[in-house]
mmCIF file of N, CA and C in Angstrom:
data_model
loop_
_atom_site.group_PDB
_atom_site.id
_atom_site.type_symbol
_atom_site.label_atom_id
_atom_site.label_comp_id
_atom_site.label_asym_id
_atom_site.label_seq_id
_atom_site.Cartn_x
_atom_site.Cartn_y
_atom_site.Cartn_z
ATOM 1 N N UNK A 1 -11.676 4.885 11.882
ATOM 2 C CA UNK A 1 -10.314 4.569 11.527
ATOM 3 C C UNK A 1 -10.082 3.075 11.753
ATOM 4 N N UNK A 2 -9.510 2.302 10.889
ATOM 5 C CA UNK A 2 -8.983 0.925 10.575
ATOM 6 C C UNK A 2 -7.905 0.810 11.271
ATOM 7 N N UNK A 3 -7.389 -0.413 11.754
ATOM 8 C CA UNK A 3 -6.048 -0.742 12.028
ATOM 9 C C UNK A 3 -5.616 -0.792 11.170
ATOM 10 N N UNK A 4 -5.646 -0.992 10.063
ATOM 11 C CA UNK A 4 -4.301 -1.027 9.197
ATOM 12 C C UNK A 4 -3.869 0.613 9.080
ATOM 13 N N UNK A 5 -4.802 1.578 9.287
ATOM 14 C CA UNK A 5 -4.458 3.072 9.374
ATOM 15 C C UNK A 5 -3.145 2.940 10.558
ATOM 16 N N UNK A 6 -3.865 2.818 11.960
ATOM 17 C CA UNK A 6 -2.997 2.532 13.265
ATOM 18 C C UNK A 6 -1.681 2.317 12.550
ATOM 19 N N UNK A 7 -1.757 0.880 11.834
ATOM 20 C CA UNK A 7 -0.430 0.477 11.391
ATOM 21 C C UNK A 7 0.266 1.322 10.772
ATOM 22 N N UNK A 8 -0.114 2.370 9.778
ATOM 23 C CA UNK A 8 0.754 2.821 9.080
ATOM 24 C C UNK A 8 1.284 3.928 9.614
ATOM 25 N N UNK A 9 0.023 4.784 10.721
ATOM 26 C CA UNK A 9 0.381 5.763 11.580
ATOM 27 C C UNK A 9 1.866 5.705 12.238
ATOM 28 N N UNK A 10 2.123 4.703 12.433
ATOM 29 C CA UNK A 10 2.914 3.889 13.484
ATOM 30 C C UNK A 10 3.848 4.143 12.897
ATOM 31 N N UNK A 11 3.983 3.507 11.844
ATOM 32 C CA UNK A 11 5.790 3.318 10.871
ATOM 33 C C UNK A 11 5.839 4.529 10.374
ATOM 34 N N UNK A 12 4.952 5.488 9.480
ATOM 35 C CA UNK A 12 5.248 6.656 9.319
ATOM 36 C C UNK A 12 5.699 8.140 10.597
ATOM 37 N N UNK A 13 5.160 7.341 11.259
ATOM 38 C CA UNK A 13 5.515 8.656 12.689
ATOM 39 C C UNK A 13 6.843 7.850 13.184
ATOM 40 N N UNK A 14 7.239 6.593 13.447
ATOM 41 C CA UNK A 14 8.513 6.203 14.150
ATOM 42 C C UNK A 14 9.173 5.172 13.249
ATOM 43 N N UNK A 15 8.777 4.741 12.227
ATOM 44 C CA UNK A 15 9.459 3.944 11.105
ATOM 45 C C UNK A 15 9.910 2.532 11.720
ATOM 46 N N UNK A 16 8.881 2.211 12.220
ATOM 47 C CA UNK A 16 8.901 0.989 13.143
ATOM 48 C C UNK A 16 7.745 -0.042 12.045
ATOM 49 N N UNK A 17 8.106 -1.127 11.688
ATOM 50 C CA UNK A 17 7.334 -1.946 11.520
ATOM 51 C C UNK A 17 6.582 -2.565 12.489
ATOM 52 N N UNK A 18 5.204 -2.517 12.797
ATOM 53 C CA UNK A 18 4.195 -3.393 13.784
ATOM 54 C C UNK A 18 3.548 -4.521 13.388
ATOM 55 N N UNK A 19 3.126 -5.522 13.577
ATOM 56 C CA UNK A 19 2.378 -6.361 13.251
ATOM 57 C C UNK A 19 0.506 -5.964 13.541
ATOM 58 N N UNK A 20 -0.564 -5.841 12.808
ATOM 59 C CA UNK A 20 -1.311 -5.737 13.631
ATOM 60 C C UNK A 20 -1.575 -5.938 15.293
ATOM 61 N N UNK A 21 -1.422 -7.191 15.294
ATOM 62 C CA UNK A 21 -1.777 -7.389 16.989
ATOM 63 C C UNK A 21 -0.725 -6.540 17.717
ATOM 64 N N UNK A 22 0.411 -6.218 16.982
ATOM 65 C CA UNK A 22 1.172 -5.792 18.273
ATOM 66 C C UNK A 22 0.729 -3.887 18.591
ATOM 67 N N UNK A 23 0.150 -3.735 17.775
ATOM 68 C CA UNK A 23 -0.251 -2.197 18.248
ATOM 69 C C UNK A 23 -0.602 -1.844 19.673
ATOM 70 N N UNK A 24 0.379 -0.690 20.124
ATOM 71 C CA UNK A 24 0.164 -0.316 20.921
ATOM 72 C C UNK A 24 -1.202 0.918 21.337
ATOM 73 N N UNK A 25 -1.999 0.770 22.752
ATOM 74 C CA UNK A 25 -2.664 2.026 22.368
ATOM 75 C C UNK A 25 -1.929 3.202 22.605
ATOM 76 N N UNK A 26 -2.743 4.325 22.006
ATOM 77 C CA UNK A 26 -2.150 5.666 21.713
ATOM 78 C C UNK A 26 -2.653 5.932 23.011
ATOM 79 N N UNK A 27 -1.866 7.342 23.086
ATOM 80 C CA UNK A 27 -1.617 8.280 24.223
ATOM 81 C C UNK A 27 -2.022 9.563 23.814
ATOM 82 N N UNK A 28 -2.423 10.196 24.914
ATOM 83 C CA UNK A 28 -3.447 11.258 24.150
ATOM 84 C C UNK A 28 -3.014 12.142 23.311
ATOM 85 N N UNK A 29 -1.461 12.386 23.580
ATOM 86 C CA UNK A 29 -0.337 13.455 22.074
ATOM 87 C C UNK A 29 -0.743 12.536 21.132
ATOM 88 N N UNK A 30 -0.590 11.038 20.930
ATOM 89 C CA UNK A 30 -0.595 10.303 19.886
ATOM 90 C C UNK A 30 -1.815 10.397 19.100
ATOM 91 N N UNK A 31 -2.711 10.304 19.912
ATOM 92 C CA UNK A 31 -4.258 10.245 19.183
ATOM 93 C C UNK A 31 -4.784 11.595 18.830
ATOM 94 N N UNK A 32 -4.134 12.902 19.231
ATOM 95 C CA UNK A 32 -3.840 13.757 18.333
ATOM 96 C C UNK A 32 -3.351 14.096 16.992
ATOM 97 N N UNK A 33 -2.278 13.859 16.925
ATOM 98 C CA UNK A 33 -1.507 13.609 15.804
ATOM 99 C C UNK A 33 -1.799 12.759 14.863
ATOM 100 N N UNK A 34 -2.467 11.432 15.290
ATOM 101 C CA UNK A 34 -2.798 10.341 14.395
ATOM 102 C C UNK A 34 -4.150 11.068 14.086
ATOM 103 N N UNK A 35 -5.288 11.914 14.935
ATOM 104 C CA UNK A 35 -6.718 12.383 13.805
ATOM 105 C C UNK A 35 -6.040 13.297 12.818
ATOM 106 N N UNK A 36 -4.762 14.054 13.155
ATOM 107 C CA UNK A 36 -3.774 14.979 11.853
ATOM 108 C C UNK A 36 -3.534 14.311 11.212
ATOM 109 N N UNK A 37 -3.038 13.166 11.219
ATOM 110 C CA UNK A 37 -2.617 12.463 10.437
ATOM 111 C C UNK A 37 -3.621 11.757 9.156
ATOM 112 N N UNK A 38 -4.644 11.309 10.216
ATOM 113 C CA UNK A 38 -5.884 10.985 9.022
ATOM 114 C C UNK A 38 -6.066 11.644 8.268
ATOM 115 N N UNK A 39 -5.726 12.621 8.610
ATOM 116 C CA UNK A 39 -6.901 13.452 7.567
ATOM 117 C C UNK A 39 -6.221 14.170 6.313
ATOM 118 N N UNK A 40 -5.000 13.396 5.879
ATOM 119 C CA UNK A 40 -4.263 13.495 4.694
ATOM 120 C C UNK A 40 -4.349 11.776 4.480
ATOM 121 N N UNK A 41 -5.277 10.881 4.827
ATOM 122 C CA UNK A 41 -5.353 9.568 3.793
ATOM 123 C C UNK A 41 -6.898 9.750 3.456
ATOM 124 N N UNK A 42 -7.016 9.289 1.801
ATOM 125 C CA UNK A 42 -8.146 9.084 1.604
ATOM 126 C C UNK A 42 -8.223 8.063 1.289
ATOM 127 N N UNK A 43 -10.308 7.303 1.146
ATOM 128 C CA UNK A 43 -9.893 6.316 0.162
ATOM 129 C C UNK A 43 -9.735 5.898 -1.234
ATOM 130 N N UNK A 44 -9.207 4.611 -1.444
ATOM 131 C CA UNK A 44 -8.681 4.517 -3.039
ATOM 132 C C UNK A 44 -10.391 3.909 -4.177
ATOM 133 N N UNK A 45 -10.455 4.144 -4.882
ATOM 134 C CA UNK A 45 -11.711 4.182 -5.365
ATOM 135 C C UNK A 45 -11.270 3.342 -6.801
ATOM 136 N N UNK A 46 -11.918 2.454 -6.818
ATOM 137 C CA UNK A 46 -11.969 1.466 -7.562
ATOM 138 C C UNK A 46 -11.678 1.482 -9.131
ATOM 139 N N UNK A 47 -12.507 2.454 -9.520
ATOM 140 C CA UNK A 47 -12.307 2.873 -11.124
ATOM 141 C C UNK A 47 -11.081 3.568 -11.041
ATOM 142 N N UNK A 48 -10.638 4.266 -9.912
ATOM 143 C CA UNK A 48 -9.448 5.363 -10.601
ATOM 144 C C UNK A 48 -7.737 3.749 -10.633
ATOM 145 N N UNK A 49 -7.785 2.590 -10.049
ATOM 146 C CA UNK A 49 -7.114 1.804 -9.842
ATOM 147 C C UNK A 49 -6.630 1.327 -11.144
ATOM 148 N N UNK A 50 -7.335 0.906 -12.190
ATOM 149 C CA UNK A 50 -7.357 0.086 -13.570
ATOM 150 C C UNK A 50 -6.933 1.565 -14.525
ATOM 151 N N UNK A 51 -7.497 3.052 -14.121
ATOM 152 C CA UNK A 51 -7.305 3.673 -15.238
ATOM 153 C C UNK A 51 -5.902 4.430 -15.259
ATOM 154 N N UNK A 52 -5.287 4.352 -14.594
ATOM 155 C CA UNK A 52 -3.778 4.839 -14.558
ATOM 156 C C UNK A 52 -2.937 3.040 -14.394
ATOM 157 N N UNK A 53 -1.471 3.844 -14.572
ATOM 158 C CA UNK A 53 -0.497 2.822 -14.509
ATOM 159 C C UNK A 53 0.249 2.986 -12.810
ATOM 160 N N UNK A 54 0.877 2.452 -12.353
ATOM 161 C CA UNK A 54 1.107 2.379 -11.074
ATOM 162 C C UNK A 54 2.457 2.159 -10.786
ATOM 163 N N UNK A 55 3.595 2.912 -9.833
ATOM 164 C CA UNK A 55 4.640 3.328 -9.906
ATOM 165 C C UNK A 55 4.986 2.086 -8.448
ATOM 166 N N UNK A 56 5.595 1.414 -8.146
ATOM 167 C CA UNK A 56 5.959 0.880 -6.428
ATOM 168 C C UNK A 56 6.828 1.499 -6.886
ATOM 169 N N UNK A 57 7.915 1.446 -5.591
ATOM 170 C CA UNK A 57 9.115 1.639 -5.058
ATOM 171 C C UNK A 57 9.227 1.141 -3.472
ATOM 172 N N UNK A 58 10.087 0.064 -3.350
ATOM 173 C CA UNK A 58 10.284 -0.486 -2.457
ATOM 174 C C UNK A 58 11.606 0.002 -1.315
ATOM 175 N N UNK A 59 11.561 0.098 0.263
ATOM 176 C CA UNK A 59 12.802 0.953 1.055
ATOM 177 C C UNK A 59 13.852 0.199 0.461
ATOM 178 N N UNK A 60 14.224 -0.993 -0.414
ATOM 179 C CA UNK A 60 15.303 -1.033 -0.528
ATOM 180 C C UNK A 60 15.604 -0.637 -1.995
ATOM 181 N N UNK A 61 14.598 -0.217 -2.653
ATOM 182 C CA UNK A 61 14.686 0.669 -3.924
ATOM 183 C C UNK A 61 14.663 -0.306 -4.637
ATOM 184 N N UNK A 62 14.134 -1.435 -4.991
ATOM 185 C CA UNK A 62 13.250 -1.635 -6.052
ATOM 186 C C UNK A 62 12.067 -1.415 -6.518
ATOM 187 N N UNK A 63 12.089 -0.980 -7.901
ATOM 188 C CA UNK A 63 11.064 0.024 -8.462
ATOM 189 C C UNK A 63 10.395 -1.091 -9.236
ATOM 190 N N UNK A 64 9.141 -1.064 -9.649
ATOM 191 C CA UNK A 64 8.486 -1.823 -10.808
ATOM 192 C C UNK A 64 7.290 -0.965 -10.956
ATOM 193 N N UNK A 65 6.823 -1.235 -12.512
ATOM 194 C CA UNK A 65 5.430 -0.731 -12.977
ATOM 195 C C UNK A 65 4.346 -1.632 -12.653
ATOM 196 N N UNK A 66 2.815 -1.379 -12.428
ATOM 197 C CA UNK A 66 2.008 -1.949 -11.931
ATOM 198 C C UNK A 66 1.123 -1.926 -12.834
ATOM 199 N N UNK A 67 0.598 -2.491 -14.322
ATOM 200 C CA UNK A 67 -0.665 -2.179 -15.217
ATOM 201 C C UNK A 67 -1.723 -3.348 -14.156
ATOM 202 N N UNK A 68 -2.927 -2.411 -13.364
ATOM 203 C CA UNK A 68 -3.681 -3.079 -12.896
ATOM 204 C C UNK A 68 -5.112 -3.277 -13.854
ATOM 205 N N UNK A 69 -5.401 -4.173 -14.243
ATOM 206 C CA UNK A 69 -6.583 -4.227 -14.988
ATOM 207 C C UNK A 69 -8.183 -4.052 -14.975
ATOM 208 N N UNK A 70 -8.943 -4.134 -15.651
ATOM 209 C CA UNK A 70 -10.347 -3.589 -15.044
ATOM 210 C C UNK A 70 -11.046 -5.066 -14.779
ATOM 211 N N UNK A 71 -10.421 -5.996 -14.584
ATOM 212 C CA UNK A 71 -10.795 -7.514 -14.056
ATOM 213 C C UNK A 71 -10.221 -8.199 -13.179
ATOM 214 N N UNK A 72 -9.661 -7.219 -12.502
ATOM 215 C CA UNK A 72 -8.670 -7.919 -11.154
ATOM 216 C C UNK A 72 -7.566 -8.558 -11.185
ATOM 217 N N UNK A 73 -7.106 -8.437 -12.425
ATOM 218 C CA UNK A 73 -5.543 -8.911 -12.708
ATOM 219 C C UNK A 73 -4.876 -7.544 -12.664
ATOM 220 N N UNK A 74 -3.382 -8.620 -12.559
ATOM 221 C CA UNK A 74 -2.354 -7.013 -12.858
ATOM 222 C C UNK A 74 -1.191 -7.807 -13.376
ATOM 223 N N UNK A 75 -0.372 -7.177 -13.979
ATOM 224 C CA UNK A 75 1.640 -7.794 -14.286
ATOM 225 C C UNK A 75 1.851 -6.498 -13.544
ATOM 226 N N UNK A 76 2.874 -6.990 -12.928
ATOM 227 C CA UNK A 76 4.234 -6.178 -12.704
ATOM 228 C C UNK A 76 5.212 -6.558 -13.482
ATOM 229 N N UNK A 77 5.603 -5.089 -13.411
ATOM 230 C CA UNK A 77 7.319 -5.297 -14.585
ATOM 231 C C UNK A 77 8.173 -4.707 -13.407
ATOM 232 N N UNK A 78 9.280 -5.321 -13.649
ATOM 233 C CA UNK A 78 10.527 -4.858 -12.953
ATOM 234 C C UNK A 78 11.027 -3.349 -14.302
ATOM 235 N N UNK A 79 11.355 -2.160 -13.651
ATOM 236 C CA UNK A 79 11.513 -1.123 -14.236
ATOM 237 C C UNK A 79 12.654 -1.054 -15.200
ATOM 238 N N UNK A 80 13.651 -1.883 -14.756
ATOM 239 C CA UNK A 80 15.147 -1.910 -15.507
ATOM 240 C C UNK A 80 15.095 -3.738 -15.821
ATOM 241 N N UNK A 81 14.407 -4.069 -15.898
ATOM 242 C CA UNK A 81 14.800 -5.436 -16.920
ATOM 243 C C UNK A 81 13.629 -6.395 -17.625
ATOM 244 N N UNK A 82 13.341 -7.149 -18.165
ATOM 245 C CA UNK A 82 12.113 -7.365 -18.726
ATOM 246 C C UNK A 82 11.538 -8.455 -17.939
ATOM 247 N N UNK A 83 11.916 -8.896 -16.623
ATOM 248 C CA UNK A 83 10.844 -9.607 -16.006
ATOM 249 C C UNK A 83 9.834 -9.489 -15.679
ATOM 250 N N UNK A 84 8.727 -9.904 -15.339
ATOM 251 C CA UNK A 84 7.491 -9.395 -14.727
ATOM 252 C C UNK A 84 6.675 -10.834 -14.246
ATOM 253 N N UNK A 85 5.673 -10.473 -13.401
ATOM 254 C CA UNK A 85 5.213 -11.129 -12.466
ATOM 255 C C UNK A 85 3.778 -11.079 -12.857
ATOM 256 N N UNK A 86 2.508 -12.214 -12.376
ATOM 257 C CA UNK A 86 1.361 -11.301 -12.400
ATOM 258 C C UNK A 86 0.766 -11.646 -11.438
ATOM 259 N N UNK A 87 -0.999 -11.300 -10.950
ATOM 260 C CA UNK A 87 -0.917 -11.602 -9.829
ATOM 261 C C UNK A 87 -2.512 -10.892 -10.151
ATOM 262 N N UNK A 88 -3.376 -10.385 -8.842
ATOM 263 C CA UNK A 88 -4.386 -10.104 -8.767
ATOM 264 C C UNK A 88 -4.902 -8.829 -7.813
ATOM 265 N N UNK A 89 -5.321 -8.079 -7.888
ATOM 266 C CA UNK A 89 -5.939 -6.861 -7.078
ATOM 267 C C UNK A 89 -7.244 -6.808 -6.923
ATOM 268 N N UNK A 90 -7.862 -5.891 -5.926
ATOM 269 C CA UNK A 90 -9.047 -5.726 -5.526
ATOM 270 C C UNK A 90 -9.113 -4.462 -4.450
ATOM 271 N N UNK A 91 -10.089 -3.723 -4.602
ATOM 272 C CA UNK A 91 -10.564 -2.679 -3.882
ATOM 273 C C UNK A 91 -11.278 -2.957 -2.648
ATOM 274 N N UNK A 92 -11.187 -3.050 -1.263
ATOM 275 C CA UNK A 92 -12.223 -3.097 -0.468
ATOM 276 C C UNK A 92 -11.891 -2.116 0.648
ATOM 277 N N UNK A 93 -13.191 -1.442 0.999
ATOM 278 C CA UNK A 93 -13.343 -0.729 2.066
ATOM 279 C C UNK A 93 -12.222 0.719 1.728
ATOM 280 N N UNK A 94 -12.270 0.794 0.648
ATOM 281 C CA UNK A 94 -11.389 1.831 0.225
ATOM 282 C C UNK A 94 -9.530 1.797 0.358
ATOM 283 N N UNK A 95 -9.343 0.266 0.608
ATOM 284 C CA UNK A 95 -8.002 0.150 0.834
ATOM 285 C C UNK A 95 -7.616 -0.778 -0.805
ATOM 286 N N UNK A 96 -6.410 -0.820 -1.149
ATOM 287 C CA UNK A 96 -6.302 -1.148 -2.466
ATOM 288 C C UNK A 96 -5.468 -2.876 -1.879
ATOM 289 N N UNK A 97 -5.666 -3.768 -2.444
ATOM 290 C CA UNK A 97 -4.765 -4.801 -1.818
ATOM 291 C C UNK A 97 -4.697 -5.482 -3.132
ATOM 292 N N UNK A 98 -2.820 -6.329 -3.101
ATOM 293 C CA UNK A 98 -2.680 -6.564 -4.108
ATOM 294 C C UNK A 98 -1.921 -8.200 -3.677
ATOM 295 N N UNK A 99 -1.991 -9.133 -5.033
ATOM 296 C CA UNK A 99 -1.299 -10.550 -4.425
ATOM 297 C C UNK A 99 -0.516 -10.879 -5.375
ATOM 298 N N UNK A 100 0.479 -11.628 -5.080
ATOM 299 C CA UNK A 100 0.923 -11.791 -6.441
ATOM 300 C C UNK A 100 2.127 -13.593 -6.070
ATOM 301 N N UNK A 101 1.531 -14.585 -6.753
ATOM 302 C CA UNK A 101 1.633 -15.652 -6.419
ATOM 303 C C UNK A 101 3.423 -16.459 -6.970
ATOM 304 N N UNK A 102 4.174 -16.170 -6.774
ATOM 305 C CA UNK A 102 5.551 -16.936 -7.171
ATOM 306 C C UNK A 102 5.876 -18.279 -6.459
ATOM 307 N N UNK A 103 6.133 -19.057 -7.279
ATOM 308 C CA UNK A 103 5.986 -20.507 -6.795
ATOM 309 C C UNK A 103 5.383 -20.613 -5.536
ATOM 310 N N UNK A 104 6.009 -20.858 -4.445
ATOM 311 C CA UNK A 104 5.733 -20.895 -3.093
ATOM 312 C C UNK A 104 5.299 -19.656 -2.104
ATOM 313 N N UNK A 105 6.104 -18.545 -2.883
ATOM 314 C CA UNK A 105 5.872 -17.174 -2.379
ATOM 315 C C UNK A 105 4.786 -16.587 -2.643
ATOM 316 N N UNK A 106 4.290 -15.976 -1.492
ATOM 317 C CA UNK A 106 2.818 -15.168 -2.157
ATOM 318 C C UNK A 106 3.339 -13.931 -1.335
ATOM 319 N N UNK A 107 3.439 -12.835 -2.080
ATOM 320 C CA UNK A 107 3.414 -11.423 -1.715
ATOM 321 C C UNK A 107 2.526 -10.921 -2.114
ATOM 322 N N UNK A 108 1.962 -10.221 -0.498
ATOM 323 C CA UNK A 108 0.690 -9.217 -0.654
ATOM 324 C C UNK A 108 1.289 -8.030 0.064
ATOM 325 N N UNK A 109 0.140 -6.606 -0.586
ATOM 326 C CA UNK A 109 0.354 -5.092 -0.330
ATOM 327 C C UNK A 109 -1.182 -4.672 0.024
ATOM 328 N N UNK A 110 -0.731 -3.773 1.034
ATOM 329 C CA UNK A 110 -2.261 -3.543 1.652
ATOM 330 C C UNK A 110 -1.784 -1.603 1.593
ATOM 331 N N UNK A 111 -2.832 -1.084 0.294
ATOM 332 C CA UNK A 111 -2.358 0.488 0.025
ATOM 333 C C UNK A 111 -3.155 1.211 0.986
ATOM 334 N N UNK A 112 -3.003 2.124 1.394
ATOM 335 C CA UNK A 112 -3.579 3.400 1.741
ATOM 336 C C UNK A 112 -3.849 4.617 0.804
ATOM 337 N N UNK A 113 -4.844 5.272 0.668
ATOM 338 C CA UNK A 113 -4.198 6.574 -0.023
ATOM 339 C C UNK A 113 -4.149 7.898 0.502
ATOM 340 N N UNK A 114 -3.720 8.762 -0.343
ATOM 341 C CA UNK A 114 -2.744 9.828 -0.001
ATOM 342 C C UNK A 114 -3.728 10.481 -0.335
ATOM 343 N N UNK A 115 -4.254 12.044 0.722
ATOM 344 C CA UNK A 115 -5.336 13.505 0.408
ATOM 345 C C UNK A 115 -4.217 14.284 0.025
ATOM 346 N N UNK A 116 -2.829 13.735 -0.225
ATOM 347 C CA UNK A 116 -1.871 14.776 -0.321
ATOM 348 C C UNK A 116 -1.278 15.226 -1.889
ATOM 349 N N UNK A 117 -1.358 13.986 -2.528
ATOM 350 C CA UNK A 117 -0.756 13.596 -4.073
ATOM 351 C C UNK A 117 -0.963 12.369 -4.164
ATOM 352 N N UNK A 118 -0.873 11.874 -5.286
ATOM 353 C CA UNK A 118 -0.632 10.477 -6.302
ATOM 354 C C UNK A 118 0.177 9.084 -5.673
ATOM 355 N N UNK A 119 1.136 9.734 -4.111
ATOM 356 C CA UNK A 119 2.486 9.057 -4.077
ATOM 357 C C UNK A 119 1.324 8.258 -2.483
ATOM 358 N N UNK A 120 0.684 7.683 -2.720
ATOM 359 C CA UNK A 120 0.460 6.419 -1.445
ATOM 360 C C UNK A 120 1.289 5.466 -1.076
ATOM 361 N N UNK A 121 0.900 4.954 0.467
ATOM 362 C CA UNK A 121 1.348 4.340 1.040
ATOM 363 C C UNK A 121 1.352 2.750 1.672
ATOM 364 N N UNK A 122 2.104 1.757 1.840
ATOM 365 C CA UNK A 122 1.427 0.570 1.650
ATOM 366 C C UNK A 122 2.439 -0.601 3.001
ATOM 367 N N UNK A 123 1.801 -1.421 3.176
ATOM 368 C CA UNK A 123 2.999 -2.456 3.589
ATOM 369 C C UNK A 123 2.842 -3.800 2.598
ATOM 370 N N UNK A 124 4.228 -4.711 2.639
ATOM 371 C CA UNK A 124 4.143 -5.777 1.716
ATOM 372 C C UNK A 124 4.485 -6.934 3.382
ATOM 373 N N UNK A 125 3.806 -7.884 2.293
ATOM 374 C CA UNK A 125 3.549 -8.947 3.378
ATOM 375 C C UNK A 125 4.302 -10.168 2.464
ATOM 376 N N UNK A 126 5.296 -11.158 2.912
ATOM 377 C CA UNK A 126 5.834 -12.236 2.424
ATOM 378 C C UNK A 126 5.035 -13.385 3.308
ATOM 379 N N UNK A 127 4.682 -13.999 2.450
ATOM 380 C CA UNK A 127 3.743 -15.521 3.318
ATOM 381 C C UNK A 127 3.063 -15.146 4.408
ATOM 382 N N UNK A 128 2.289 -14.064 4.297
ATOM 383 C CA UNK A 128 1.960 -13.801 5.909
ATOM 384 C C UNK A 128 2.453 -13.285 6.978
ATOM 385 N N UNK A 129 3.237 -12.863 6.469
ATOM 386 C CA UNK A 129 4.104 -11.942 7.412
ATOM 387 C C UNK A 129 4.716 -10.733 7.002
ATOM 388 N N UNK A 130 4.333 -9.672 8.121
ATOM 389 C CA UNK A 130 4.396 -8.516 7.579
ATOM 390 C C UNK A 130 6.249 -8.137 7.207
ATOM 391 N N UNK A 131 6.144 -7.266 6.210
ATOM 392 C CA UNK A 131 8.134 -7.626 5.522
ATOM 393 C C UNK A 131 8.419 -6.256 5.593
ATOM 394 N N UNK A 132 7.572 -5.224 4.954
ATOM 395 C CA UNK A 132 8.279 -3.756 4.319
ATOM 396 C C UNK A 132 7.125 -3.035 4.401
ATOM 397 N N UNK A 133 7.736 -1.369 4.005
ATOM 398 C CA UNK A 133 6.737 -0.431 4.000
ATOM 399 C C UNK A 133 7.479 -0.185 2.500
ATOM 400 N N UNK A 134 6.371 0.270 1.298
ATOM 401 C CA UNK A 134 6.437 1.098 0.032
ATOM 402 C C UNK A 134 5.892 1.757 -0.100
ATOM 403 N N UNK A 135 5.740 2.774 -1.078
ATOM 404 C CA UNK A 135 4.848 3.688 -1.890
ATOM 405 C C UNK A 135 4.829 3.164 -2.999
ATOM 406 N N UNK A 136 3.277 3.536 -3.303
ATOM 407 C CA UNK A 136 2.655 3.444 -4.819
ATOM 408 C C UNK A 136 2.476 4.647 -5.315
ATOM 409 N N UNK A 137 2.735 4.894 -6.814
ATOM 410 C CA UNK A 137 2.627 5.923 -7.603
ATOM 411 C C UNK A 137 1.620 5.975 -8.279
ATOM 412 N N UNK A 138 0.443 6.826 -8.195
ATOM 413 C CA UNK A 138 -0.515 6.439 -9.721
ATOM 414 C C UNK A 138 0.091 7.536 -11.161
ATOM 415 N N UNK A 139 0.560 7.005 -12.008
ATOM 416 C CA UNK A 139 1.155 7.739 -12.918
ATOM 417 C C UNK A 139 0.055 8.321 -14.169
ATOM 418 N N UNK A 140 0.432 8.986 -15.203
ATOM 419 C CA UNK A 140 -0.641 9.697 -15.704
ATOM 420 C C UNK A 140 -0.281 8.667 -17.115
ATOM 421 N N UNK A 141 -1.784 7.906 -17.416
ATOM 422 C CA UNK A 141 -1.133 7.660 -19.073
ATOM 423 C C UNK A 141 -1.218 8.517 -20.521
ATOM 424 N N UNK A 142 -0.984 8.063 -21.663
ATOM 425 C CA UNK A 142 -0.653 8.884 -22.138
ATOM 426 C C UNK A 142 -1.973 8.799 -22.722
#
C-alpha cells in the first residue's frame, strides 16, 4: 500500500484533507479498516484510460468532461459552457495522474481506482499544494 492510498483512506473515512507528510500512523482499528478498505481500490490500467471518456466532478460541483488521449494529452471541457483546458496524463504504478497548465496555475490530480464501479477517486493539487478531493467517472462511448 502507497501513501497516497493512506491519503485517501484518511479523507474518505474522516473527510479530512492531509498532506502527505502529515499522515498520521494508524491504530490497530484503523489498519483494519484501511486493509477493508483496500481492497475495493484497484489499479487504473493504462489502455482502459484513452478508451473511454472521463466524467470529474469536483466537492464544490464543478463537473467537466475529460477526452484523455492515447499520447498523453487530454482537453477538458467544462460540462455547461464551451471552455476547455488542455493539459497532459500518464499512468504510473497503477495510479492515473493528470496536469493541466493555466498561465501560472498548474493543477494536478492524483486518481485511485475503484474494485467497486467506474466512479474513482482522486485529490487535486493547485501549485503544489494539496486543494480538494473529486471523483472521476469513466463513461461508456458510443
Amino acid at each position: 500500500m502507497k501513501r497516497i492510498h493512506l491519503q485517501l483512506f484518511f479523507y474518505e473515512t474522516t473527510q479530512t484533507l492531509l498532506e502527505l507528510e502529515d499522515l498520521p500512523y494508524l491504530t490497530t482499528n484503523q489498519t483494519i479498516e484501511c486493509q477493508q478498505w483496500y481492497k475495493t481500490k484497484r489499479k487504473i490500467l493504462n489502455f482502459e484510460v484513452h478508451s473511454q471518456s472521463w466524467v470529474k466532478v469536483t466537492l464544490d460541483g464543478f463537473s467537466s468532461q475529460l477526452e484523455l488521449q492515447p499520447n498523453g494529452k487530454l482537453i477538458e471541457k467544462d460540462l455547461f459552457t464551451e471552455q476547455s483546458v488542455k493539459g497532459l496524463w500518464h499512468v504510473s504504478d497503477g495510479f492515473l495522474f493528470i496536469k493541466i497548465i493555466s498561465g501560472e496555475v498548474i493543477v494536478e490530480y492524483q486518481i485511485i481506482g475503484s474494485n467497486l464501479n467506474n466512479i474513482h477517486s482522486g485529490f487535486e493539487y493547485i501549485n503544489g499544494i494539496l486543494s480538494s478531493y473529486s471523483k472521476f467517472i469513466q463513461i461508456k462511448n458510443n
